[in-house]
GROMACS .gro file of N, CA and C in nm:
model
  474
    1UNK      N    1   1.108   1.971   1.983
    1UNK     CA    2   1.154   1.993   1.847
    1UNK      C    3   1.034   2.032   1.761
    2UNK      N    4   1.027   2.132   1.703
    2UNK     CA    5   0.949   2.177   1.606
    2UNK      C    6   0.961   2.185   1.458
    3UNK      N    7   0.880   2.135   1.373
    3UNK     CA    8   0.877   2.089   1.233
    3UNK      C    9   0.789   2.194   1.149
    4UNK      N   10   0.842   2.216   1.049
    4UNK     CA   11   0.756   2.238   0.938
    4UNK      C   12   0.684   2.166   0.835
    5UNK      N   13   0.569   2.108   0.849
    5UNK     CA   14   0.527   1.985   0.769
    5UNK      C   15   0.498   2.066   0.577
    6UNK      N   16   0.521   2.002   0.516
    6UNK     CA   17   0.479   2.066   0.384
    6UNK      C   18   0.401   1.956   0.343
    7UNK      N   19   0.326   2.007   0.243
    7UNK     CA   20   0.221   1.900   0.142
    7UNK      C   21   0.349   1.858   0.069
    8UNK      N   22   0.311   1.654   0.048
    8UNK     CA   23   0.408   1.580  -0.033
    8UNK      C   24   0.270   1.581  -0.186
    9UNK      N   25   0.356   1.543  -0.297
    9UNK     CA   26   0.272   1.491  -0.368
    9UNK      C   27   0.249   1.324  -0.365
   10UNK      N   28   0.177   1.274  -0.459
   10UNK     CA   29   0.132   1.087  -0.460
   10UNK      C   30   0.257   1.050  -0.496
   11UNK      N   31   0.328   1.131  -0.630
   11UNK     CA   32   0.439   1.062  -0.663
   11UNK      C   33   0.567   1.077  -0.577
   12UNK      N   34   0.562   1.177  -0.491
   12UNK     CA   35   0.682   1.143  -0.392
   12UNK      C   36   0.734   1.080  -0.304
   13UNK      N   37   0.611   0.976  -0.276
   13UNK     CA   38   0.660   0.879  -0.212
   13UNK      C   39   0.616   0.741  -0.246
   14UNK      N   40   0.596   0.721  -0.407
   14UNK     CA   41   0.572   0.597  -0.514
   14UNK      C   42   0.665   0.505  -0.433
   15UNK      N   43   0.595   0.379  -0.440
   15UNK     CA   44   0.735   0.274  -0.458
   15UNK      C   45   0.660   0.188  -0.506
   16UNK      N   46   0.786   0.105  -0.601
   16UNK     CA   47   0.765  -0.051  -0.674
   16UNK      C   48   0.885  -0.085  -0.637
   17UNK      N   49   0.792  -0.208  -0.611
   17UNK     CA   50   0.862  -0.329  -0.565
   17UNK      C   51   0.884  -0.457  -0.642
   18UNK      N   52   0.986  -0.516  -0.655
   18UNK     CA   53   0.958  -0.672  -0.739
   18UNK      C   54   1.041  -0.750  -0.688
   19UNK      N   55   0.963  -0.866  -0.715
   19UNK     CA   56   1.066  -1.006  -0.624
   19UNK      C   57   1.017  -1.114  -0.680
   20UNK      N   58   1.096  -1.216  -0.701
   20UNK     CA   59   1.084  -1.317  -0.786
   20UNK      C   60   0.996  -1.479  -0.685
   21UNK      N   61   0.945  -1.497  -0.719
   21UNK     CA   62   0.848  -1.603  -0.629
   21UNK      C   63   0.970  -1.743  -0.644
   22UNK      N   64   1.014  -1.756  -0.496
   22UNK     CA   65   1.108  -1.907  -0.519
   22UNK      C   66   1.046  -2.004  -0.401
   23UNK      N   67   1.064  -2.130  -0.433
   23UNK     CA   68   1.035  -2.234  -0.357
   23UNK      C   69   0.949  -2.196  -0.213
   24UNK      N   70   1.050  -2.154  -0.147
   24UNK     CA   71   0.994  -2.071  -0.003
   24UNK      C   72   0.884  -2.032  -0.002
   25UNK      N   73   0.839  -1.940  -0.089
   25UNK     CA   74   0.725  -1.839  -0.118
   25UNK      C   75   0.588  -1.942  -0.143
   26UNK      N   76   0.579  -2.059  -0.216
   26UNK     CA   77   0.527  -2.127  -0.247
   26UNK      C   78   0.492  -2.269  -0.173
   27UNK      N   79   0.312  -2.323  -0.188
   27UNK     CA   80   0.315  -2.399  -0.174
   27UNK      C   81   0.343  -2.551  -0.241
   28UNK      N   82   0.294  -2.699  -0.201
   28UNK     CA   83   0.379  -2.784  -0.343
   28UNK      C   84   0.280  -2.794  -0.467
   29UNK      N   85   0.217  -2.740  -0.470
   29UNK     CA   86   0.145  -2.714  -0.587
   29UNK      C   87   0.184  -2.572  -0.657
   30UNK      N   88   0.255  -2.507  -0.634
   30UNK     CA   89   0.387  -2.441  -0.695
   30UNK      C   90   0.264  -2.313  -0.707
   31UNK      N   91   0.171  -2.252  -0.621
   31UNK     CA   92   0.129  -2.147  -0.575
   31UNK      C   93   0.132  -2.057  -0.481
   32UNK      N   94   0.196  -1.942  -0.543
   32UNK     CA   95   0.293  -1.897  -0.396
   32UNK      C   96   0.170  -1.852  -0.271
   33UNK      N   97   0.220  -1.871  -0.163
   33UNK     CA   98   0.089  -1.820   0.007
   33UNK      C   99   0.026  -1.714  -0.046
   34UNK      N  100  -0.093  -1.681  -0.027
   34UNK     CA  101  -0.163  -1.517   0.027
   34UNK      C  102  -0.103  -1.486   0.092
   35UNK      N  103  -0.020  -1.510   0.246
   35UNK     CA  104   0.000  -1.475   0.329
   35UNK      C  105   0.155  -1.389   0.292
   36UNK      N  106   0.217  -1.457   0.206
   36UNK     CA  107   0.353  -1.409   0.170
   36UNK      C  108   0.320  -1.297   0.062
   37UNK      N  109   0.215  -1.273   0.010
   37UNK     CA  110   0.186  -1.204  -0.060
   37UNK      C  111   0.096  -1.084   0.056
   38UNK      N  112   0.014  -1.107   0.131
   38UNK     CA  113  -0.007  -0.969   0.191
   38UNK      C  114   0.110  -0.938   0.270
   39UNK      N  115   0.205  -0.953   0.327
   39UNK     CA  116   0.372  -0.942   0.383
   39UNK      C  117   0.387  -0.836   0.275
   40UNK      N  118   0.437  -0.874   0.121
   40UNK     CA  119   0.476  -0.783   0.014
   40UNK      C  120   0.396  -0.634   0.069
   41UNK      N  121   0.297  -0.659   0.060
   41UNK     CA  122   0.179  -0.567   0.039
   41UNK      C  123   0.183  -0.496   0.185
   42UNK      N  124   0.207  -0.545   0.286
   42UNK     CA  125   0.222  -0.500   0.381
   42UNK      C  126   0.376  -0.348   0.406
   43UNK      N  127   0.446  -0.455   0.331
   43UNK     CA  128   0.617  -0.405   0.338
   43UNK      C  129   0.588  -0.257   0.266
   44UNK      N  130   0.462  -0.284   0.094
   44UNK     CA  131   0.521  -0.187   0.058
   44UNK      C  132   0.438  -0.051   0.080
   45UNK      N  133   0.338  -0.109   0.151
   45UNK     CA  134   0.232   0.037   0.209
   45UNK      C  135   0.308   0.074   0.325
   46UNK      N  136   0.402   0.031   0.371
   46UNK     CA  137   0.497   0.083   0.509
   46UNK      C  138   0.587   0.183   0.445
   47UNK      N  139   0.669   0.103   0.343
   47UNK     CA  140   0.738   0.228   0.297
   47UNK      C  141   0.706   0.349   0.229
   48UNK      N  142   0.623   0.329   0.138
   48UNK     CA  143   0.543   0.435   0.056
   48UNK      C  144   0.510   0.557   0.189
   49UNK      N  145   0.440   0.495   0.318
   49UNK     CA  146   0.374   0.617   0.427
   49UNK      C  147   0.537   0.660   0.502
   50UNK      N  148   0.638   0.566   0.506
   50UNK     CA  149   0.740   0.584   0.544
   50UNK      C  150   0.806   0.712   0.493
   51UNK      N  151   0.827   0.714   0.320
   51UNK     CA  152   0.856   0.833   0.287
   51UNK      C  153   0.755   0.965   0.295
   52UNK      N  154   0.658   0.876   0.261
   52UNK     CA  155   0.592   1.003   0.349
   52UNK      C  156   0.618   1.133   0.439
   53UNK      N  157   0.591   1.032   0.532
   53UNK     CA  158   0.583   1.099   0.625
   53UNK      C  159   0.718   1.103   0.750
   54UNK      N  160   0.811   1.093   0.702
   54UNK     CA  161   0.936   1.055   0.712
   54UNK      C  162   0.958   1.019   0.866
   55UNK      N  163   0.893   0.929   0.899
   55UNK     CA  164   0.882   0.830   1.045
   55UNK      C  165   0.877   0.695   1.050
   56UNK      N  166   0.867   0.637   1.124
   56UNK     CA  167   0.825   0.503   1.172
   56UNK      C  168   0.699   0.512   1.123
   57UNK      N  169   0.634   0.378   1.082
   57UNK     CA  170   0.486   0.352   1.056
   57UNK      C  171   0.405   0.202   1.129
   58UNK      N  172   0.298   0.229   1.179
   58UNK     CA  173   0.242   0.109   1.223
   58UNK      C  174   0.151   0.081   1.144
   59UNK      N  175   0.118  -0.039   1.114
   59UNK     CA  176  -0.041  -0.069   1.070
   59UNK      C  177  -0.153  -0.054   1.135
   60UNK      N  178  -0.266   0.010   1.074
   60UNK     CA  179  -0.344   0.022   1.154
   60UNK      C  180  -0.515  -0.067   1.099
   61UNK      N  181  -0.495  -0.100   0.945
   61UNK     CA  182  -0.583  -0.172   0.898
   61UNK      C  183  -0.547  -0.189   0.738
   62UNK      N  184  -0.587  -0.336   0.723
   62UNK     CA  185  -0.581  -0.356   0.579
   62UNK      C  186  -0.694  -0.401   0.538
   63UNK      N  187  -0.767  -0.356   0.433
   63UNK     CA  188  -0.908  -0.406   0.399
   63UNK      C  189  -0.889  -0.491   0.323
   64UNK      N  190  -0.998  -0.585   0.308
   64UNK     CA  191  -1.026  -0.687   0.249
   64UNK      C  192  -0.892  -0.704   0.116
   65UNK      N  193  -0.873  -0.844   0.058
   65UNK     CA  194  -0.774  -0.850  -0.038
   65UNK      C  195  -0.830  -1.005  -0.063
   66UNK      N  196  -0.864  -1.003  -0.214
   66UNK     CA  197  -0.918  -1.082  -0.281
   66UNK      C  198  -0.819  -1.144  -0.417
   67UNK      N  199  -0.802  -1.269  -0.401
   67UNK     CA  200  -0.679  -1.277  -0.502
   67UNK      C  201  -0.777  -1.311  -0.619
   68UNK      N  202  -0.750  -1.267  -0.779
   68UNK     CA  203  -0.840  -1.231  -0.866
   68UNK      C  204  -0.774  -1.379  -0.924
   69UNK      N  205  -0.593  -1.375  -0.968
   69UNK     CA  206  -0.539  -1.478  -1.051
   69UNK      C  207  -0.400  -1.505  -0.967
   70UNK      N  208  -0.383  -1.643  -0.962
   70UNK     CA  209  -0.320  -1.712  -0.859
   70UNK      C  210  -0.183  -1.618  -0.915
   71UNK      N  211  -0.063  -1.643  -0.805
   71UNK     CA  212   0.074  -1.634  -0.837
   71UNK      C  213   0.119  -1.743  -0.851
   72UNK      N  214   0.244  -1.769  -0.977
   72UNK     CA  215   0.304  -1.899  -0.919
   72UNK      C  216   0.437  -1.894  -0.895
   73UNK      N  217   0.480  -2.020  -0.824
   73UNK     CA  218   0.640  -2.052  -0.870
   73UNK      C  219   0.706  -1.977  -0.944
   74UNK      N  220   0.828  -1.895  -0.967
   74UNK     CA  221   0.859  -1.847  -1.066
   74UNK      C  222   0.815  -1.706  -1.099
   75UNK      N  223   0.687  -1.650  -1.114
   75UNK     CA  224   0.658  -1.548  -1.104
   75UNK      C  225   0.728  -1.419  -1.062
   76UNK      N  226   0.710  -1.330  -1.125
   76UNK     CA  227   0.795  -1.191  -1.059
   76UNK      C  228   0.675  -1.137  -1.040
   77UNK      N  229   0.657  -1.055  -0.888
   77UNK     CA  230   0.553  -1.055  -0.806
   77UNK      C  231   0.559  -0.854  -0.799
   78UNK      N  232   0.497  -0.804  -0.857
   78UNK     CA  233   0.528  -0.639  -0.913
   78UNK      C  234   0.444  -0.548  -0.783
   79UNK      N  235   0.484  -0.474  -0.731
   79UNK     CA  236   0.425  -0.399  -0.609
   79UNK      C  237   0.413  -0.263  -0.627
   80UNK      N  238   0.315  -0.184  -0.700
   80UNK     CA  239   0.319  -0.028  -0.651
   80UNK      C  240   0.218   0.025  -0.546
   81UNK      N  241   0.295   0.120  -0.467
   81UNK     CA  242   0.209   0.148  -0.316
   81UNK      C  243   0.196   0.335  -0.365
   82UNK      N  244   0.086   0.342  -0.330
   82UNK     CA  245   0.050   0.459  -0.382
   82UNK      C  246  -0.023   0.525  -0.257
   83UNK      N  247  -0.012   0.667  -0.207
   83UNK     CA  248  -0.096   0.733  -0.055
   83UNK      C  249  -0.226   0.763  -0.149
   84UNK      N  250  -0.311   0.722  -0.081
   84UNK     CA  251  -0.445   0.813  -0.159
   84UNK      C  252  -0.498   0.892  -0.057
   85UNK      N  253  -0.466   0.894   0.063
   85UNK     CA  254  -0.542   0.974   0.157
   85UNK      C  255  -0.414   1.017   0.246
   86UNK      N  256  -0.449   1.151   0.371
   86UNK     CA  257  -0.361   1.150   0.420
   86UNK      C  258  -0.491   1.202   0.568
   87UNK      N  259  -0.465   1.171   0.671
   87UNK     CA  260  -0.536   1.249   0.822
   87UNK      C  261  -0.445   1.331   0.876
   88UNK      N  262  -0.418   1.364   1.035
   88UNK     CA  263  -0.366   1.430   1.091
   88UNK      C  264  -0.246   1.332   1.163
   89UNK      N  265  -0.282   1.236   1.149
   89UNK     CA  266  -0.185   1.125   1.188
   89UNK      C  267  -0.117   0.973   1.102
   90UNK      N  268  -0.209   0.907   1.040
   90UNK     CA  269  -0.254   0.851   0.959
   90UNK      C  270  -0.240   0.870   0.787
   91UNK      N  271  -0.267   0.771   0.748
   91UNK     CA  272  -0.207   0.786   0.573
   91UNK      C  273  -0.289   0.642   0.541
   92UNK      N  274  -0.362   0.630   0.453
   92UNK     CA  275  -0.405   0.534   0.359
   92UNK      C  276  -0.366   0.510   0.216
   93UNK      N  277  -0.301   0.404   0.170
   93UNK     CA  278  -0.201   0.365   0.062
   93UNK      C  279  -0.264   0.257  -0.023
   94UNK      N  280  -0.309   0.253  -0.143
   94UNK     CA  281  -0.335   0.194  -0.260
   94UNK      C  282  -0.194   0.056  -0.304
   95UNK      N  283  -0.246  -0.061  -0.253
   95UNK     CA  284  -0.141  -0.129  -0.353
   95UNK      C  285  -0.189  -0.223  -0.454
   96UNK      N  286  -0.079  -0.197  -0.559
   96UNK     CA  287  -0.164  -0.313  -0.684
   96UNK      C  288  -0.079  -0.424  -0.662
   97UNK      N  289  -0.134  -0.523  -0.741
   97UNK     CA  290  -0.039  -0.645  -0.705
   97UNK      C  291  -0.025  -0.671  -0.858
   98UNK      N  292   0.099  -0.726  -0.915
   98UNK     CA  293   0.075  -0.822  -1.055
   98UNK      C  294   0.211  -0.941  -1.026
   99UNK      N  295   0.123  -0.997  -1.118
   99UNK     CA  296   0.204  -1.097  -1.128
   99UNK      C  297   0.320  -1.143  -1.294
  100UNK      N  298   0.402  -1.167  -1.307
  100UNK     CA  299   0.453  -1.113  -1.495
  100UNK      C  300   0.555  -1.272  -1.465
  101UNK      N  301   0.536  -1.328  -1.578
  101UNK     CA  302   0.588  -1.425  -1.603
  101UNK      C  303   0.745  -1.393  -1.690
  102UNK      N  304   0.828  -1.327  -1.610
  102UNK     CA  305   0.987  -1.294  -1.672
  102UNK      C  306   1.008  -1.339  -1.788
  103UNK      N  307   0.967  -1.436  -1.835
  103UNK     CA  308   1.010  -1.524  -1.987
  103UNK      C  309   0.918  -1.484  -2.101
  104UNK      N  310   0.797  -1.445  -2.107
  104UNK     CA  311   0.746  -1.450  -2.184
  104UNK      C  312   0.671  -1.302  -2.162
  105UNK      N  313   0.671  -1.197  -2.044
  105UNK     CA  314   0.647  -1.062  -1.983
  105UNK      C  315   0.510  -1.070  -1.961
  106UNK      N  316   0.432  -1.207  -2.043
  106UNK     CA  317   0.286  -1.156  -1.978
  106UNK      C  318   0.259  -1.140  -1.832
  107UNK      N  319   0.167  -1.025  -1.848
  107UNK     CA  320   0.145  -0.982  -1.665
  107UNK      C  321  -0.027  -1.019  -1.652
  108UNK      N  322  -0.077  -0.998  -1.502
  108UNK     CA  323  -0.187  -0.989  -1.465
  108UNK      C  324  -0.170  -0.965  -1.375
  109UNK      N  325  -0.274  -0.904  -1.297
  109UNK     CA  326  -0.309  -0.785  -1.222
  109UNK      C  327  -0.367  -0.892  -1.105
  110UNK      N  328  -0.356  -0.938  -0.970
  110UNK     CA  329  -0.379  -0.997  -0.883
  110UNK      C  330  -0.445  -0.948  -0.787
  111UNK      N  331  -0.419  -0.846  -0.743
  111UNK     CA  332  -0.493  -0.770  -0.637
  111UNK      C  333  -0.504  -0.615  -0.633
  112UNK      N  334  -0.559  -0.535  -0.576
  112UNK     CA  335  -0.533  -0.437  -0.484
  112UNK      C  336  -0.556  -0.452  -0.366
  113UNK      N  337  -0.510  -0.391  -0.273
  113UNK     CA  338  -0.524  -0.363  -0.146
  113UNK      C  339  -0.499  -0.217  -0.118
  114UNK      N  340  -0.573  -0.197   0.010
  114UNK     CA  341  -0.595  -0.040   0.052
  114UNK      C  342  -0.578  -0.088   0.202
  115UNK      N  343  -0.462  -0.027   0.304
  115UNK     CA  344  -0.416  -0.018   0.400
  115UNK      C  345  -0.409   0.122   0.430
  116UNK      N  346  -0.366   0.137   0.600
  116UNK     CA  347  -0.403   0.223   0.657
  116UNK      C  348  -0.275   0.225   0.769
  117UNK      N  349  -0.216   0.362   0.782
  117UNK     CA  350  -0.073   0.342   0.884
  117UNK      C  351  -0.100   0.444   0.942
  118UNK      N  352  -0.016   0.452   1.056
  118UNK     CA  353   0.013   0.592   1.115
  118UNK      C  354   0.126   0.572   1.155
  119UNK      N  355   0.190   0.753   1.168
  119UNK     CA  356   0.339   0.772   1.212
  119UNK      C  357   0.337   0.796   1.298
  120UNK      N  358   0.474   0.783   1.351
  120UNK     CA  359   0.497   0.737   1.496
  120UNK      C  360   0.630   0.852   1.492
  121UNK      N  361   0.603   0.889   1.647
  121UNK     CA  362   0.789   0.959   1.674
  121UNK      C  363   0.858   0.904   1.720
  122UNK      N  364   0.984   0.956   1.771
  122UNK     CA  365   1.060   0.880   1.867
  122UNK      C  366   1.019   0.789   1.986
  123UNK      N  367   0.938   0.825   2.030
  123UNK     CA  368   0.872   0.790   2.181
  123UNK      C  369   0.762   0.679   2.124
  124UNK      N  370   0.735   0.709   1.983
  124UNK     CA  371   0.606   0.581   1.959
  124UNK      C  372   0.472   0.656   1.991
  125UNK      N  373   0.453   0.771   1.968
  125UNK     CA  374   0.355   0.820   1.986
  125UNK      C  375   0.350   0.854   1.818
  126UNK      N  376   0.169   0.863   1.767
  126UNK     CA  377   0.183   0.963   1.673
  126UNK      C  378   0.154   1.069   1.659
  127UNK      N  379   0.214   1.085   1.528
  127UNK     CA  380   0.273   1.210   1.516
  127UNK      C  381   0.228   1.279   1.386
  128UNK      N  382   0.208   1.397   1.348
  128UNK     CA  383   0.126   1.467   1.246
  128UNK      C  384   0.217   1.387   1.108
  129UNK      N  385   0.134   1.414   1.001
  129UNK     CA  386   0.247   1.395   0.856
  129UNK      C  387   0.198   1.518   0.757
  130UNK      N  388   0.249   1.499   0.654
  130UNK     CA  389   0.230   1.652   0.536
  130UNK      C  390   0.128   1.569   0.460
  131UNK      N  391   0.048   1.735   0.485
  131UNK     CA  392  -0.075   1.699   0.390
  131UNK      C  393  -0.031   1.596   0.220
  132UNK      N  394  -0.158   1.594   0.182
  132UNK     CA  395  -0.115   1.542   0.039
  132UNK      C  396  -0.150   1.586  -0.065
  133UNK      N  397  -0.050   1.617  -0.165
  133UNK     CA  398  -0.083   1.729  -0.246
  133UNK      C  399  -0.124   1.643  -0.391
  134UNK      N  400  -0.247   1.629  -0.423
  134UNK     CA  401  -0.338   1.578  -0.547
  134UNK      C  402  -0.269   1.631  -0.662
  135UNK      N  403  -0.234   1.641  -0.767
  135UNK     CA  404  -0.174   1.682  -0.870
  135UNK      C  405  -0.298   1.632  -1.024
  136UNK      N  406  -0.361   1.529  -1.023
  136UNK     CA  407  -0.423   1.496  -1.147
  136UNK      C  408  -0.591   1.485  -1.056
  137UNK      N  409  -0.694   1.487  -1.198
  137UNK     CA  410  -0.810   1.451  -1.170
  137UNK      C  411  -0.803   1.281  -1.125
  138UNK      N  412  -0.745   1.202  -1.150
  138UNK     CA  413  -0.767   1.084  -1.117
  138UNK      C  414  -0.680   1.061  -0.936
  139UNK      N  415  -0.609   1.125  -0.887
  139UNK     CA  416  -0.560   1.142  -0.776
  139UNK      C  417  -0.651   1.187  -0.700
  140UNK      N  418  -0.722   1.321  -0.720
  140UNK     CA  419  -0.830   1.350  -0.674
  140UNK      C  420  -0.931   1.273  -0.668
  141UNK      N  421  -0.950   1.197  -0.751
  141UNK     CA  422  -1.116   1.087  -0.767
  141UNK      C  423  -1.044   0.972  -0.624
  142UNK      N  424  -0.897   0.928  -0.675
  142UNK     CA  425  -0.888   0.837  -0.575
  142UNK      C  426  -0.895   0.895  -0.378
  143UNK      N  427  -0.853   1.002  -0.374
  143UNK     CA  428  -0.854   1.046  -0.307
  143UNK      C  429  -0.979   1.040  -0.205
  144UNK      N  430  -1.097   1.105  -0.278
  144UNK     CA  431  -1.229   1.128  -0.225
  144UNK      C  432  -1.271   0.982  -0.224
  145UNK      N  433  -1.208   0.867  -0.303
  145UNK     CA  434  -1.287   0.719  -0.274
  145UNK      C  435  -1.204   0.670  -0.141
  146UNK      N  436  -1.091   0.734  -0.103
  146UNK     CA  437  -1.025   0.662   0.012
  146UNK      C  438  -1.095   0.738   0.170
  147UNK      N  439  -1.179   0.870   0.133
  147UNK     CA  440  -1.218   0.895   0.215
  147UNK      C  441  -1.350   0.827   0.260
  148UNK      N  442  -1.425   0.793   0.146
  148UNK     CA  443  -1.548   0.736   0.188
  148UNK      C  444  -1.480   0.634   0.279
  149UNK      N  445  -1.372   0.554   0.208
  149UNK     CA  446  -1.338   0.399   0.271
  149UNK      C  447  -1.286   0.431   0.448
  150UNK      N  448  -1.254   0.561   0.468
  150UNK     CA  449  -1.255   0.551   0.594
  150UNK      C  450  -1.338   0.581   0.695
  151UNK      N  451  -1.463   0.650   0.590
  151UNK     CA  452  -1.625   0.711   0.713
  151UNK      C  453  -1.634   0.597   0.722
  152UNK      N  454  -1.615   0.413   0.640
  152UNK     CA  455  -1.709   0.350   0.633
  152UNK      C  456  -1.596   0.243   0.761
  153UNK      N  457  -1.493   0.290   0.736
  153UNK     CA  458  -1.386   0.182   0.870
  153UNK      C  459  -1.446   0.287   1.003
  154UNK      N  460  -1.468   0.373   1.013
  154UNK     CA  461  -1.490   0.449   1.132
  154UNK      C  462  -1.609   0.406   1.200
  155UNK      N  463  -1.714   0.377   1.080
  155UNK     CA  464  -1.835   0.309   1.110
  155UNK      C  465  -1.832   0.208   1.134
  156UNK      N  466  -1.745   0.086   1.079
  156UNK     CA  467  -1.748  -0.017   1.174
  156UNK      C  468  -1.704  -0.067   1.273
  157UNK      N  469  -1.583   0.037   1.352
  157UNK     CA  470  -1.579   0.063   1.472
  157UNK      C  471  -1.684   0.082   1.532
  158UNK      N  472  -1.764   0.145   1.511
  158UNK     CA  473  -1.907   0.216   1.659
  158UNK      C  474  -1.931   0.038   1.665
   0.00000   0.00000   0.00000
């Protein structure tokens, strides 16, 4: 089967996400896991490369993720996954994290994270995706910073 790949833009395959932090999510000091929180973050750099690149996606690395201001209990937990890079197989995705207290709307900004997927075909092999088409100077700036971030994952492979 043969494809025509086209350049996507950043915003064509945006996603936000939101979900309300309940009991589950949290420990008893009413602070919801990191762990349930890189899951979010996980989910939504899958889909973002998902539309992408309109395949299956695996993980292939998530860099460091530093929580700045706790989540709690209660919290509505805000997710945008953004591609900043794209390879021949591969896609690297920007996510912010916030956190917004529904009652009163104040927000804060909890994390970013920068993950790394590749598409997959039928068989589980991967498989090319569409270039990515930059549209603003700040797309472009992010762009060229997601490339350094991968000479510097390539390098710590050797």
């Amino acid at each position: 089967m043969t494809s025509t790949l086209h350049s996507k833009t950043v915003s064509a395959s945006r996603i936000n996400i939101a979900q309300l932090m309940q009991p589950e999510h949290a420990n008893n000091l009413g602070n919801v896991h990191g762990g349930w929180i890189m899951k979010l973050v996980d989910e939504a750099g899958a889909l973002a490369c998902m539309r992408h690149a309109q395949h299956r996606v695996v993980t292939v690395a998530i860099d460091s993720m530093v929580f700045r201001h706790p989540i709690r209990l209660g919290d509505l937990v805000l997710l945008t996954a953004e591609l900043t890079d794209v390879g021949r197989t591969s896609m690297e995705v920007e996510v912010q994290v916030q956190a917004e207290n529904p009652i009163t709307g104040a927000r804060a900004h909890t994390n970013t994270a920068y993950a790394v997927y590749v598409a997959l075909d039928d068989a589980g092999k991967p498989t090319p995706v569409p270039a990515l088409l930059t549209e603003t100077d700040e797309e472009r700036r992010r762009q060229a910073e997601a490339k350094r971030r991968q000479t510097h994952r390539l390098q710590e492979r050797q």
